[in-house]
PDB file of C-alpha atoms in Angstrom:
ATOM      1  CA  UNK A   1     -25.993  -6.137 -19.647  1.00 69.00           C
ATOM      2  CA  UNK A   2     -24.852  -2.667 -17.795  1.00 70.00           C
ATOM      3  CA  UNK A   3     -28.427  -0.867 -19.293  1.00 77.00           C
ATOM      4  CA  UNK A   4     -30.143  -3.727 -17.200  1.00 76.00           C
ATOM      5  CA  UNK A   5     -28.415  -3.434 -14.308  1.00 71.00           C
ATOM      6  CA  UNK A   6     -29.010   0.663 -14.505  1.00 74.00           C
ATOM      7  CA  UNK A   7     -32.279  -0.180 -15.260  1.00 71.00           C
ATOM      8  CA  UNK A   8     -33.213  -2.565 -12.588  1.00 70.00           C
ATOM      9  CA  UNK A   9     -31.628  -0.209  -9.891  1.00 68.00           C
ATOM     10  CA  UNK A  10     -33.229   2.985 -10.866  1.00 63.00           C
ATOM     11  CA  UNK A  11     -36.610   1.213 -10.555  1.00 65.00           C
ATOM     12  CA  UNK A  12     -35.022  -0.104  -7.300  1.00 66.00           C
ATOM     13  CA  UNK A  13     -34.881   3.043  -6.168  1.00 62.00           C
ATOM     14  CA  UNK A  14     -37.951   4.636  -7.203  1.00 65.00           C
ATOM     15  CA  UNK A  15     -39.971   1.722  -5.702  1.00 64.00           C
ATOM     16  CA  UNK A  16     -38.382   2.182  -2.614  1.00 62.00           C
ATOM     17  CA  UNK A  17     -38.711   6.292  -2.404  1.00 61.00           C
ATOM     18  CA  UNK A  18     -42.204   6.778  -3.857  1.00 58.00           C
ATOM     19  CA  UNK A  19     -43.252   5.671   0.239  1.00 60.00           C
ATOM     20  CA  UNK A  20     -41.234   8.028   1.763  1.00 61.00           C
ATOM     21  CA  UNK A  21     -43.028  11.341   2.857  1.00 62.00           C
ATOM     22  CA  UNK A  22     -42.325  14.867   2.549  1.00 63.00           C
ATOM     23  CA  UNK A  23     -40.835  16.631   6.340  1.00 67.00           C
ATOM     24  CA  UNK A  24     -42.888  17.854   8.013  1.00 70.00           C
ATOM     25  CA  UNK A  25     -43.424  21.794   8.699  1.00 70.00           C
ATOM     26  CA  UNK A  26     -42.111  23.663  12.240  1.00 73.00           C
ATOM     27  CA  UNK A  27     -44.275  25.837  14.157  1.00 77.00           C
ATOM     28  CA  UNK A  28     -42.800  29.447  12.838  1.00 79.00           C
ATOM     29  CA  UNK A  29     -44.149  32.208  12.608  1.00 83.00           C
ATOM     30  CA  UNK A  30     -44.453  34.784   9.878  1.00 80.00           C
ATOM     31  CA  UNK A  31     -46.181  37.434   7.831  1.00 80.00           C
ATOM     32  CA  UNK A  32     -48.303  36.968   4.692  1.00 74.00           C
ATOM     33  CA  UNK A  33     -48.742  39.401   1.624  1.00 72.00           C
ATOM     34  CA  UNK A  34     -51.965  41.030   3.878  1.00 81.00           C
ATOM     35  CA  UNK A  35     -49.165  41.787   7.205  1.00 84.00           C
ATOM     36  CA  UNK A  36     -50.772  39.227   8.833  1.00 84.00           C
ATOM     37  CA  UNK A  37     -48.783  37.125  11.382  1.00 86.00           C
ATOM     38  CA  UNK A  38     -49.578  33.528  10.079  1.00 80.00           C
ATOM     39  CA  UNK A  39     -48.038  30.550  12.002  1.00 83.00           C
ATOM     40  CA  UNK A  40     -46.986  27.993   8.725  1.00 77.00           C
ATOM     41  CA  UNK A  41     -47.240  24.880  10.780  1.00 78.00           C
ATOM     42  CA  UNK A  42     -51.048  25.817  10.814  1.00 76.00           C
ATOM     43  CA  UNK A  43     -51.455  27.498   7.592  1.00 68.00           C
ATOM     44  CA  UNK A  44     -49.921  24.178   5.893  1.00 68.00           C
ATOM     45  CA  UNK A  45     -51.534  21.405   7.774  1.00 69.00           C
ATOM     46  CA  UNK A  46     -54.821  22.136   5.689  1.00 70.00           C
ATOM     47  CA  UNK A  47     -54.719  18.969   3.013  1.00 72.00           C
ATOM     48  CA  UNK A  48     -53.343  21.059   0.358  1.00 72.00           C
ATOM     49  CA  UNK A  49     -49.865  21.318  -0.775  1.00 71.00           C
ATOM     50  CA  UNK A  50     -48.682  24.140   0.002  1.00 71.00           C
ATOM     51  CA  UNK A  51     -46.152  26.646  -2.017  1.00 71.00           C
ATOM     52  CA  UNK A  52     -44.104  29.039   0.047  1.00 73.00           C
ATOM     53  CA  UNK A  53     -42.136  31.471  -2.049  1.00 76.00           C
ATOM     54  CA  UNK A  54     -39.277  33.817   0.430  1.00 78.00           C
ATOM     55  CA  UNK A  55     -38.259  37.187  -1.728  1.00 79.00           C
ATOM     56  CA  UNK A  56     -36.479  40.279  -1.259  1.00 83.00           C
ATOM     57  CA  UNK A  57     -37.698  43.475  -2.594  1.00 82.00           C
ATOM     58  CA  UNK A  58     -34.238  44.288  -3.857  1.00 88.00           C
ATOM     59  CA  UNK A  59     -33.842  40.575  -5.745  1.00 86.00           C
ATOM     60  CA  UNK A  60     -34.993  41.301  -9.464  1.00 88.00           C
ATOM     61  CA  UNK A  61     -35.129  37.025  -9.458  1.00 88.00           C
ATOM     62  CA  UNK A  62     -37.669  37.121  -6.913  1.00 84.00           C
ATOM     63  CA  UNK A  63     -39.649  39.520  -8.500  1.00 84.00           C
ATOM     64  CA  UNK A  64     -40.222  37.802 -12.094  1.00 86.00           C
ATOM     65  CA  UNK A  65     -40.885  34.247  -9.924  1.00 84.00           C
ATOM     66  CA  UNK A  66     -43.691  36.111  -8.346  1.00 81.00           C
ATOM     67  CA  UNK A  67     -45.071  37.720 -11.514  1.00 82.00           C
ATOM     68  CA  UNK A  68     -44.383  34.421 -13.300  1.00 82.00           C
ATOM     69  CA  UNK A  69     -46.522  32.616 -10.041  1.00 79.00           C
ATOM     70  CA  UNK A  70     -49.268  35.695 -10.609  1.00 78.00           C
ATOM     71  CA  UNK A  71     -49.953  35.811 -14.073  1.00 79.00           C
ATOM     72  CA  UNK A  72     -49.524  32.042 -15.369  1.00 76.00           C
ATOM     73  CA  UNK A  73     -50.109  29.943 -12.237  1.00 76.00           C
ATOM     74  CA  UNK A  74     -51.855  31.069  -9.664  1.00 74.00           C
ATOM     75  CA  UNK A  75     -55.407  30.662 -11.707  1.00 75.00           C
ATOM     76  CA  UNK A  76     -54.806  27.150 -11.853  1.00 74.00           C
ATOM     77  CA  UNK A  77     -53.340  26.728  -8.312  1.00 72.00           C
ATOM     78  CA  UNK A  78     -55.479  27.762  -6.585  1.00 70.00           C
ATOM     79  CA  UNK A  79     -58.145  25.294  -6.160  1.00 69.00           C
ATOM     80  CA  UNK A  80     -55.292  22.910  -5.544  1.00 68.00           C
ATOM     81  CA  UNK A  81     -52.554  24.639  -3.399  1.00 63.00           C
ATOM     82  CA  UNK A  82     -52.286  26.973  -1.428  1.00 58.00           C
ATOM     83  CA  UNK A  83     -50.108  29.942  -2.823  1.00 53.00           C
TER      84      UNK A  83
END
């Protein structure tokens, strides 16, 4: 009876979350790989989804997530995102 009633209210809640949208972007501004000043409130109102990765040059982290992003992602991504 309890695996029902976890059942029923996880499906409960992802019927009543799969409306709810995603917040909506500020206007900031910023500078993209090219030194560019970009505003992201434009940049990401575009129809694509957009992925925003923030890195340090001194975070080693950072640095294999944007590698990682380069070499097995961003081929893919592309036509679908904007990276």
């Amino acid at each position: 009876m309890a695996t029902i009633v976890k059942v029923l209210l996880c499906s409960t809640l992802l019927f009543c979350t799969s409306g709810l949208s995603a917040q909506t972007i500020t206007s900031t501004k910023l500078k993209d790989g090219d030194n560019k000043e970009v505003d992201l409130k434009t940049y990401a109102s575009n129809g694509k989804i957009t992925v925003l990765c923030f890195w340090a040059t001194w975070c080693a982290p950072c640095k294999t997530e944007l590698k990682t992003i380069a070499e097995d992602f961003y081929a893919d991504w592309q036509n679908l995102y904007d990276v």
